[in-house]
Coordinates of C-alpha atoms and ligand atoms in Angstrom, one line a residue:
X1 CA 29.5 54.8 114.4
X2 CA 29.9 51.3 113.0
X3 CA 30.6 47.8 114.2
X4 CA 31.9 44.5 112.8
X5 CA 29.8 41.4 113.0
X6 CA 32.3 38.6 113.0
X7 CA 31.0 35.0 112.5
X8 CA 33.5 32.6 114.1
X9 CA 34.6 29.3 112.8
X10 CA 36.3 29.8 109.5
X11 CA 39.9 29.1 108.8
X12 CA 41.7 31.9 106.9
X13 CA 43.4 30.8 103.7
X14 CA 45.0 32.6 100.7
X15 CA 47.2 35.5 99.9
X16 CA 47.1 39.1 101.2
X17 CA 49.2 42.2 100.5
X18 CA 50.0 44.5 103.4
X19 CA 49.9 48.3 103.1
X20 CA 52.9 50.6 103.8
X21 CA 53.5 50.9 107.6
X22 CA 51.3 53.5 109.4
X23 CA 54.0 54.3 111.9
X24 CA 56.5 55.0 109.1
X25 CA 54.2 56.9 106.7
X26 CA 53.1 59.4 109.3
X27 CA 56.7 60.3 110.1
X28 CA 57.7 60.4 106.5
X29 CA 54.9 62.9 105.9
X30 CA 56.2 65.0 108.7
X31 CA 59.8 64.7 107.4
X32 CA 58.6 66.3 104.1
X33 CA 58.3 69.6 106.0
X34 CA 62.2 69.7 106.2
X35 CA 62.5 70.6 102.5
X36 CA 60.8 73.2 100.3
X37 CA 59.2 71.6 97.2
X38 CA 57.4 68.4 96.2
X39 CA 58.0 65.2 98.2
X40 CA 56.4 62.1 96.8
X41 CA 55.6 59.1 99.1
X42 CA 54.5 55.8 97.8
X43 CA 52.6 53.0 99.5
X44 CA 51.0 55.3 102.0
X45 CA 48.2 53.5 103.7
X46 CA 44.6 54.7 103.3
X47 CA 43.8 55.1 106.9
X48 CA 42.3 57.8 109.0
X49 CA 45.5 58.7 110.8
X50 CA 47.1 59.5 107.4
X51 CA 44.1 61.7 106.6
X52 CA 44.6 63.6 109.8
X53 CA 48.3 64.0 109.2
X54 CA 47.5 65.4 105.7
X55 CA 45.1 67.9 107.3
X56 CA 47.7 69.0 109.8
X57 CA 50.3 69.5 107.0
X58 CA 47.8 71.6 105.1
X59 CA 47.2 73.7 108.1
X60 CA 50.9 74.2 108.3
X61 CA 50.8 75.5 104.7
X62 CA 51.7 72.5 102.6
X63 CA 49.6 71.3 99.6
X64 CA 48.8 67.6 100.1
X65 CA 47.3 65.4 97.4
X66 CA 46.6 61.7 97.1
X67 CA 46.4 59.4 94.1
X68 CA 45.8 55.8 95.0
X69 CA 48.6 55.0 97.5
X70 CA 50.8 57.9 96.5
X71 CA 50.8 61.1 98.5
X72 CA 52.4 64.3 97.2
X73 CA 53.3 66.9 99.7
X74 CA 54.3 70.3 98.3
X75 CA 55.9 72.4 101.0
X76 CA 56.2 76.2 100.6
X77 CA 59.3 78.2 101.5
X78 CA 57.6 79.4 104.6
X79 CA 55.5 77.1 106.8
X80 CA 53.4 78.0 109.8
X81 CA 54.9 76.8 113.1
X82 CA 51.6 76.2 114.9
X83 CA 50.1 72.7 115.2
X84 CA 46.7 73.4 116.9
X85 CA 45.0 71.2 119.5
X86 CA 41.9 70.5 117.4
X87 CA 44.1 68.6 114.9
X88 CA 46.7 67.2 117.2
X89 CA 44.3 65.7 119.7
X90 CA 43.0 63.4 116.9
X91 CA 46.4 62.0 116.2
X92 CA 49.1 61.6 118.8
X93 CA 51.7 61.0 116.1
X94 CA 51.3 64.7 115.1
X95 CA 53.9 65.4 117.8
X96 CA 56.4 64.3 115.2
X97 CA 56.1 67.7 113.4
X98 CA 57.8 69.3 116.5
X99 CA 61.4 68.5 115.3
X100 CA 60.9 69.4 111.7
X101 CA 59.1 72.7 112.4
X102 CA 61.7 73.8 114.9
X103 CA 64.5 73.0 112.5
X104 CA 62.7 74.7 109.5
X105 CA 61.2 77.7 111.3
X106 CA 63.3 78.2 114.4
X107 CA 60.0 77.9 116.3
X108 CA 57.3 75.4 116.9
X109 CA 54.1 75.5 118.9
X110 CA 52.6 72.0 119.0
X111 CA 49.7 71.1 121.2
X112 CA 50.2 68.4 123.7
X113 CA 48.5 65.3 122.3
X114 CA 47.2 64.0 125.6
X115 CA 47.0 60.4 126.7
X116 CA 45.0 57.6 125.2
X117 CA 43.5 54.2 126.0
X118 CA 46.9 52.5 126.3
X119 CA 48.3 54.9 128.9
X120 CA 50.0 58.2 129.5
X121 CA 52.7 58.9 126.9
X122 CA 55.4 61.2 128.0
X123 CA 57.4 63.7 126.0
X124 CA 60.3 64.3 128.4
X125 CA 62.9 62.8 126.1
X126 CA 61.7 64.8 123.1
X127 CA 61.9 68.0 125.1
X128 CA 65.3 67.2 126.7
X129 CA 66.8 66.3 123.3
X130 CA 65.6 69.5 121.6
X131 CA 67.0 71.5 124.5
X132 CA 70.4 69.8 124.1
X133 CA 70.3 71.1 120.5
X134 CA 70.1 74.6 121.9
X135 CA 66.3 75.3 121.7
X136 CA 64.3 76.7 124.6
X137 CA 61.4 74.3 125.1
X138 CA 58.5 75.0 127.6
X139 CA 55.1 73.5 128.1
X140 CA 52.6 76.4 128.3
X141 CA 48.8 76.4 128.1
X142 CA 48.7 72.9 126.7
X143 CA 51.3 73.5 124.0
X144 CA 55.0 72.6 123.6
X145 CA 56.5 75.9 122.8
X146 CA 60.0 75.6 121.3
X147 CA 62.2 78.4 120.1
X148 CA 65.6 78.5 118.4
X149 CA 65.8 81.9 116.8
X150 CA 69.5 81.5 116.0
X151 CA 69.2 77.9 114.7
X152 CA 70.0 74.6 116.3
X153 CA 73.5 73.4 117.3
X154 CA 74.8 69.9 117.1
X155 CA 75.1 68.1 120.4
X156 CA 75.7 64.8 122.2
X157 CA 72.4 63.4 123.3
X158 CA 71.7 60.1 125.2
X159 CA 68.2 58.8 125.5
X160 CA 67.1 57.2 128.8
X161 CA 65.0 54.7 126.8
X162 CA 65.0 54.0 123.0
X163 CA 61.8 56.0 122.4
X164 CA 60.6 55.8 118.8
X165 CA 59.0 59.3 118.8
X166 CA 61.9 61.0 120.6
X167 CA 64.4 59.4 118.3
X168 CA 62.4 60.7 115.3
X169 CA 61.9 64.3 116.6
X170 CA 65.5 64.7 117.6
X171 CA 66.8 63.2 114.4
X172 CA 64.6 65.4 112.2
X173 CA 65.8 68.5 114.1
X174 CA 69.5 67.4 114.0
X175 CA 69.6 67.1 110.2
X176 CA 69.3 70.9 109.9
X177 CA 71.4 71.8 113.0
X178 CA 74.8 73.4 112.8
X179 CA 77.5 70.8 113.2
X180 CA 77.5 67.2 114.4
X181 CA 74.9 65.5 116.6
X182 CA 75.4 62.2 118.2
X183 CA 72.2 60.5 119.5
X184 CA 72.8 57.5 121.7
X185 CA 70.4 54.7 122.7
X186 CA 68.1 55.5 119.7
X187 CA 65.2 53.3 118.8
X188 CA 66.0 50.7 116.1
X189 CA 62.5 49.9 114.9
X190 CA 62.4 49.3 111.1
X191 CA 60.3 52.5 110.8
X192 CA 63.4 54.4 112.2
X193 CA 65.5 52.9 109.4
X194 CA 62.9 53.9 106.9
X195 CA 62.9 57.6 108.0
X196 CA 66.7 57.5 108.0
X197 CA 66.8 56.3 104.4
X198 CA 64.3 59.0 103.4
X199 CA 66.3 61.7 105.1
X200 CA 69.5 60.4 103.4
X201 CA 67.7 60.5 100.1
X202 CA 66.9 64.2 100.9
X203 CA 70.6 64.8 101.3
X204 CA 71.0 64.4 105.1
X205 CA 74.3 63.0 106.4
X206 CA 73.5 60.2 108.9
X207 CA 75.8 57.4 109.9
X208 CA 75.1 54.4 112.1
X209 CA 71.6 53.6 110.6
X210 CA 70.3 50.5 112.2
X211 CA 72.6 50.7 115.2
X212 CA 72.0 52.3 118.7
X213 CA 74.0 55.4 117.9
X214 CA 73.3 57.8 115.1
X215 CA 75.9 60.4 113.9
X216 CA 74.3 63.3 112.1
X217 CA 76.2 66.0 110.3
X218 CA 73.8 68.9 110.1
X219 CA 73.3 70.8 106.8
X220 CA 71.7 74.2 106.0
X221 CA 69.0 72.6 103.8
X222 CA 67.6 69.4 102.3
X223 CA 65.9 68.6 99.0
X224 CA 62.5 66.9 98.4
X225 CA 62.6 63.3 97.5
X226 CA 60.5 60.3 96.2
X227 CA 60.4 57.5 98.7
X228 CA 58.4 54.2 99.2
X229 CA 57.2 53.3 102.7
X230 CA 58.2 50.0 104.1
X231 CA 55.5 47.3 104.4
X232 CA 53.6 47.3 107.7
X233 CA 55.2 44.7 110.1
X234 CA 52.4 45.0 112.6
X235 CA 49.7 44.3 110.0
X236 CA 51.9 41.4 108.7
X237 CA 52.2 40.1 112.3
X238 CA 48.4 40.4 112.7
X239 CA 47.9 38.1 109.6
X240 CA 50.5 35.7 111.0
X241 CA 48.6 35.4 114.3
X242 CA 45.3 35.1 112.4
X243 CA 46.7 32.1 110.5
X244 CA 47.7 30.4 113.8
X245 CA 44.5 31.1 115.6
X246 CA 42.2 30.0 112.7
X247 CA 44.4 27.0 111.9
X248 CA 44.8 28.5 108.4
X249 CA 47.4 29.1 105.7
X250 CA 48.1 32.8 104.8
X251 CA 50.8 34.1 102.5
X252 CA 51.6 37.8 103.1
X253 CA 53.0 38.5 99.6
X254 CA 55.1 41.5 100.5
X255 CA 55.6 41.0 104.3
X256 CA 59.1 41.3 105.5
X257 CA 60.1 38.3 107.7
X258 CA 63.4 40.1 108.6
X259 CA 61.4 42.8 110.5
X260 CA 59.6 40.1 112.5
X261 CA 62.3 37.7 113.5
X262 CA 61.4 37.3 117.1
X263 CA 57.7 37.2 116.4
X264 CA 58.1 34.5 113.9
X265 CA 60.3 32.5 116.2
X266 CA 57.6 32.7 118.8
X267 CA 54.9 31.7 116.4
X268 CA 57.0 28.8 115.2
X269 CA 57.3 27.6 118.8
X270 CA 53.5 27.7 119.0
X271 CA 53.5 25.2 116.2
X272 CA 53.3 27.3 113.0
X273 CA 55.1 26.5 109.8
X274 CA 56.8 29.7 108.6
X275 CA 58.1 30.0 105.1
X276 CA 59.9 33.2 104.4
X277 CA 60.2 34.2 100.7
X278 CA 56.9 32.6 99.7
X279 CA 55.5 35.9 98.2
X280 CA 56.4 38.4 95.5
X281 CA 59.9 38.0 94.0
X282 CA 61.4 36.0 96.9
X283 CA 59.9 38.5 99.5
X284 CA 56.8 37.8 101.6
X285 CA 56.1 34.9 103.9
X286 CA 53.7 32.1 104.4
X287 CA 52.3 31.1 107.8
X288 CA 50.4 27.8 108.1
X289 CA 49.0 26.0 111.1
X290 CA 47.3 22.7 111.6
X291 CA 46.0 21.7 115.0
X292 CA 45.7 23.8 118.2
X293 CA 48.5 26.3 118.9
X294 CA 50.7 25.8 122.0
X295 CA 50.7 28.6 124.6
X296 CA 53.7 31.1 124.2
X297 CA 55.2 33.4 126.8
X298 CA 56.0 36.9 125.4
X299 CA 57.8 39.9 126.9
X300 CA 57.3 43.2 125.0
X301 CA 60.3 45.3 124.5
X302 CA 61.7 48.0 122.0
X303 CA 62.9 46.5 118.7
X304 CA 64.4 43.9 118.2
X305 CA 62.2 42.7 121.1
X306 CA 58.6 41.6 120.8
X307 CA 56.5 44.6 119.6
X308 CA 53.9 45.9 122.1
X309 CA 51.7 46.6 119.1
X310 CA 51.3 42.8 118.6
X311 CA 50.6 42.1 122.3
X312 CA 46.8 42.1 122.1
X313 CA 47.0 39.6 119.2
X314 CA 49.2 37.2 121.2
X315 CA 46.9 37.5 124.2
X316 CA 44.1 36.5 121.9
X317 CA 46.1 33.6 120.6
X318 CA 47.0 32.4 124.1
X319 CA 43.3 32.6 125.0
X320 CA 42.7 29.6 122.7
X321 CA 46.1 27.9 122.9
X322 CA 47.0 24.7 124.6
X323 CA 48.5 25.6 128.0
X324 CA 49.1 28.6 130.2
X325 CA 51.2 31.6 129.1
X326 CA 52.6 34.7 130.7
X327 CA 52.6 38.0 128.7
X328 CA 54.7 40.8 130.1
X329 CA 54.0 44.3 128.9
X330 CA 57.0 46.7 129.3
X331 CA 56.0 49.6 127.1
X332 CA 52.5 50.8 127.9
X333 CA 51.1 50.5 131.4
X334 CA 47.5 50.4 130.4
X335 CA 47.7 48.1 127.3
X336 CA 46.0 45.2 129.1
X337 CA 42.8 47.3 129.5
X338 CA 41.3 45.5 126.5
X339 CA 41.5 42.1 128.4
X340 CA 38.2 42.9 130.1
X341 CA 36.7 42.8 126.6
X342 CA 38.4 39.6 125.7
X343 CA 37.1 38.1 129.0
X344 CA 33.5 38.8 127.6
X345 CA 34.3 36.1 125.0
X346 CA 35.2 33.7 127.8
X347 CA 39.0 34.2 127.8
X348 CA 40.6 33.3 131.1
X349 CA 43.1 36.1 131.8
X350 CA 44.5 37.3 135.2
X351 CA 46.3 40.6 135.3
X352 CA 49.0 41.3 137.9
X353 CA 50.7 44.6 137.2
X354 CA 52.4 44.4 133.9
X355 CA 51.9 40.7 133.6
X356 CA 49.0 38.8 132.2
X357 CA 48.6 35.1 132.8
X358 CA 46.3 33.4 130.3
X359 CA 44.9 29.9 130.5
X360 CA 44.1 28.7 127.1
X361 CA 40.6 27.4 126.5
X362 CA 39.3 25.0 123.8
X363 CA 36.9 27.6 122.6
X364 CA 35.6 31.2 123.1
X365 CA 32.0 32.2 122.7
X366 CA 30.9 35.2 120.7
X367 CA 29.6 38.4 122.4
X368 CA 29.4 42.1 121.9
X369 CA 32.8 43.8 122.7
X370 CA 34.3 47.3 122.3
X371 CA 37.6 48.1 120.6
X372 CA 39.5 50.4 122.9
X373 CA 42.4 51.2 120.5
X374 CA 43.7 50.0 117.1
X375 CA 45.6 47.0 118.2
X376 CA 43.0 45.9 120.9
X377 CA 40.4 46.1 118.1
X378 CA 42.4 43.8 115.8
X379 CA 43.0 41.4 118.7
X380 CA 39.3 41.2 119.4
X381 CA 38.5 40.6 115.8
X382 CA 41.0 37.7 115.7
X383 CA 39.3 36.3 118.9
X384 CA 35.9 36.7 117.2
X385 CA 37.1 34.6 114.2
X386 CA 37.6 31.6 116.5
X387 CA 34.7 32.2 118.9
X388 CA 31.5 30.2 118.6
X389 CA 28.7 32.2 117.1
X390 CA 28.8 36.0 116.5
X391 CA 31.1 38.6 118.0
X392 CA 30.1 42.2 117.6
X393 CA 33.1 44.5 117.7
X394 CA 32.0 48.1 118.2
X395 CA 34.1 51.4 118.0
X396 CA 35.5 50.1 114.7
X397 CA 36.9 53.6 113.9
X398 CA 39.8 52.6 116.1
X399 CA 40.7 49.7 113.7
X400 CA 40.3 52.1 110.7
X401 CA 43.2 54.1 112.2
X402 CA 45.6 51.4 111.3
X403 CA 44.1 48.7 109.0
X404 CA 43.0 49.8 105.6
X405 CA 40.2 47.6 104.2
X406 CA 40.5 45.2 107.1
X407 CA 37.1 43.7 106.4
X408 CA 37.7 43.3 102.7
X409 CA 41.0 41.5 103.3
X410 CA 39.5 39.3 106.1
X411 CA 36.7 38.2 103.8
X412 CA 39.2 37.7 100.9
X413 CA 40.8 35.1 103.1
X414 CA 37.6 33.4 103.8
X415 CA 36.3 35.1 106.9
X416 CA 32.7 36.1 107.4
X417 CA 32.8 39.7 108.7
X418 CA 30.2 42.3 108.0
X419 CA 30.5 46.0 108.7
X420 CA 27.3 47.6 109.7
X421 CA 25.9 50.7 111.5
X422 CA 26.0 50.3 115.3
X423 CA 22.6 51.1 116.6
X424 CA 23.8 51.3 120.2
X425 CA 26.5 54.0 119.7
X426 CA 26.3 57.6 118.5
X427 CA 29.0 60.0 117.6
X428 CA 29.7 62.2 120.7
Ligands
LIG501 N1 58.0 57.8 126.7 C1 58.3 58.7 127.7 N2 58.9 59.9 127.4 C2 59.2 60.2 126.2 C3 58.9 59.4 125.1 C4 58.3 58.1 125.4 O1 58.0 58.4 128.9 O2 59.8 61.3 126.0 C5 57.4 56.5 127.0 C6 55.9 56.5 126.5 O3 55.1 57.1 127.5 C7 55.7 55.0 126.3 C8 57.1 54.5 125.9 O4 58.0 55.5 126.3 O5 55.3 54.4 127.5 C9 57.2 54.2 124.4 O6 57.1 55.4 123.7 P1 57.8 55.6 122.3 O7 58.2 57.0 122.2 O8 58.8 54.5 122.0 O9 56.5 55.4 121.4 P2 55.7 56.4 120.4 O10 56.7 57.0 119.5 O11 54.8 57.2 121.3 C10 55.4 54.6 118.6 C11 54.2 54.0 117.8 C12 53.4 53.1 118.7 C13 54.3 52.0 119.2 C14 55.5 52.6 119.9 C15 56.5 51.6 120.4 C16 53.7 55.7 116.2 C17 52.7 56.8 115.7 N3 53.4 55.1 117.3 O12 54.8 55.4 119.6 O13 52.4 52.6 117.9 O14 53.6 51.2 120.2 O15 56.2 53.5 119.0 O16 56.9 50.8 119.3 O17 54.7 55.5 115.6 C18 50.2 51.7 117.4 O18 50.5 51.8 116.2 O19 49.2 51.1 117.8 C19 51.1 52.4 118.4 C20 50.7 52.7 119.7

């Protein structure tokens, strides 16, 4: 077990390149199962979640190799349909093999991933959608057991809520179903567009990409493809908030401002100067801040709303902002849990149900804290950057799940962060 020793008080300045999006790459890897042969994915982040997904695909029979940021997945004609608990429990996103396995094998046994530190995470919409496609789906002995021995049939499906995971699973099943599927109220996150573009590259017929309704004309088979993962908008947003909090000036050379419109509007209202197009070939963005940020109210919602995955960062920002802010969390009931850790740095936060009221303070003071999930971990590191003295962030393995070389990139921007063994924690 390791921890980060963050010395507060430096302002982050310079350029940084973000990796491909974790929440895209994991699903693109699962989508590779839909076609026999070699799929090549570029800009796949080097993070533990990707390693676990690679292990799962190997267990299903694929050959997975990595060279720098390119991952090659060679899928045999026959794949196993069982995703066992010992692998799935390490990575909730492994539920996204359910749709592809069912479509490819007519059967899928995928262990229930269980909850995590941000709350219980249901699968009812995944299950209802696959049933609409003609599969029998039951939850038995801790597994989702899905069967469609005669193949899947196109159907009209409406989601109660634009769930990212349900959209992906149903979409990946529908591309190999017989006939047309219409999926209404789908998630519109940029990662959904990315997977649609990859599937279209594989030959899938999908219309309505980017809208709330997808029309999918199922086909008997797809071909492997070469595809590049979109840049990670949550990591880009993390750097943007870091620039504000540390009163710095950061250019994210390949960040996509178009995927962060609402976030950047909010950060501009906190006082930041935002300059889209400041990076590579007219892409990228620069975020600069002088003076103390103003408090900003935020309501998390599915895209194009404010992403829940940046909520801990804006809570940290408001902890040192001028004024009082209200943050409303609408996606995960337990995502404010990390606030108890932030309070150890002196943040003044009151939680009332799914609202947090934060009274900004002139400064925080460094203390030992524990990262409870990836994003909470990043939020605590940002708070540590502006706290007086040293902040020790333990359980850093959570941060490793989503931020490749976080420490190297922080220090490249002028931070003083050291990764070291954590003498107080042992692997369970
Ligand atoms: N939900 C249900 N039933 C369902 C599906 C979802 O109740 O059938 C609920 C969940 O319990 C949750 C909410 O709906 O409260 C949102 O779930 P969604 O399916 O949209 O999210 P997800 O696919 O489980 C992905 C990301 C999350 C990100 C959310 C929202 C991956 C691997 N994970 O999760 O990322 O917060 O979309 O944008 O893509 C992270 O990266 O830190 C992270 C948690």
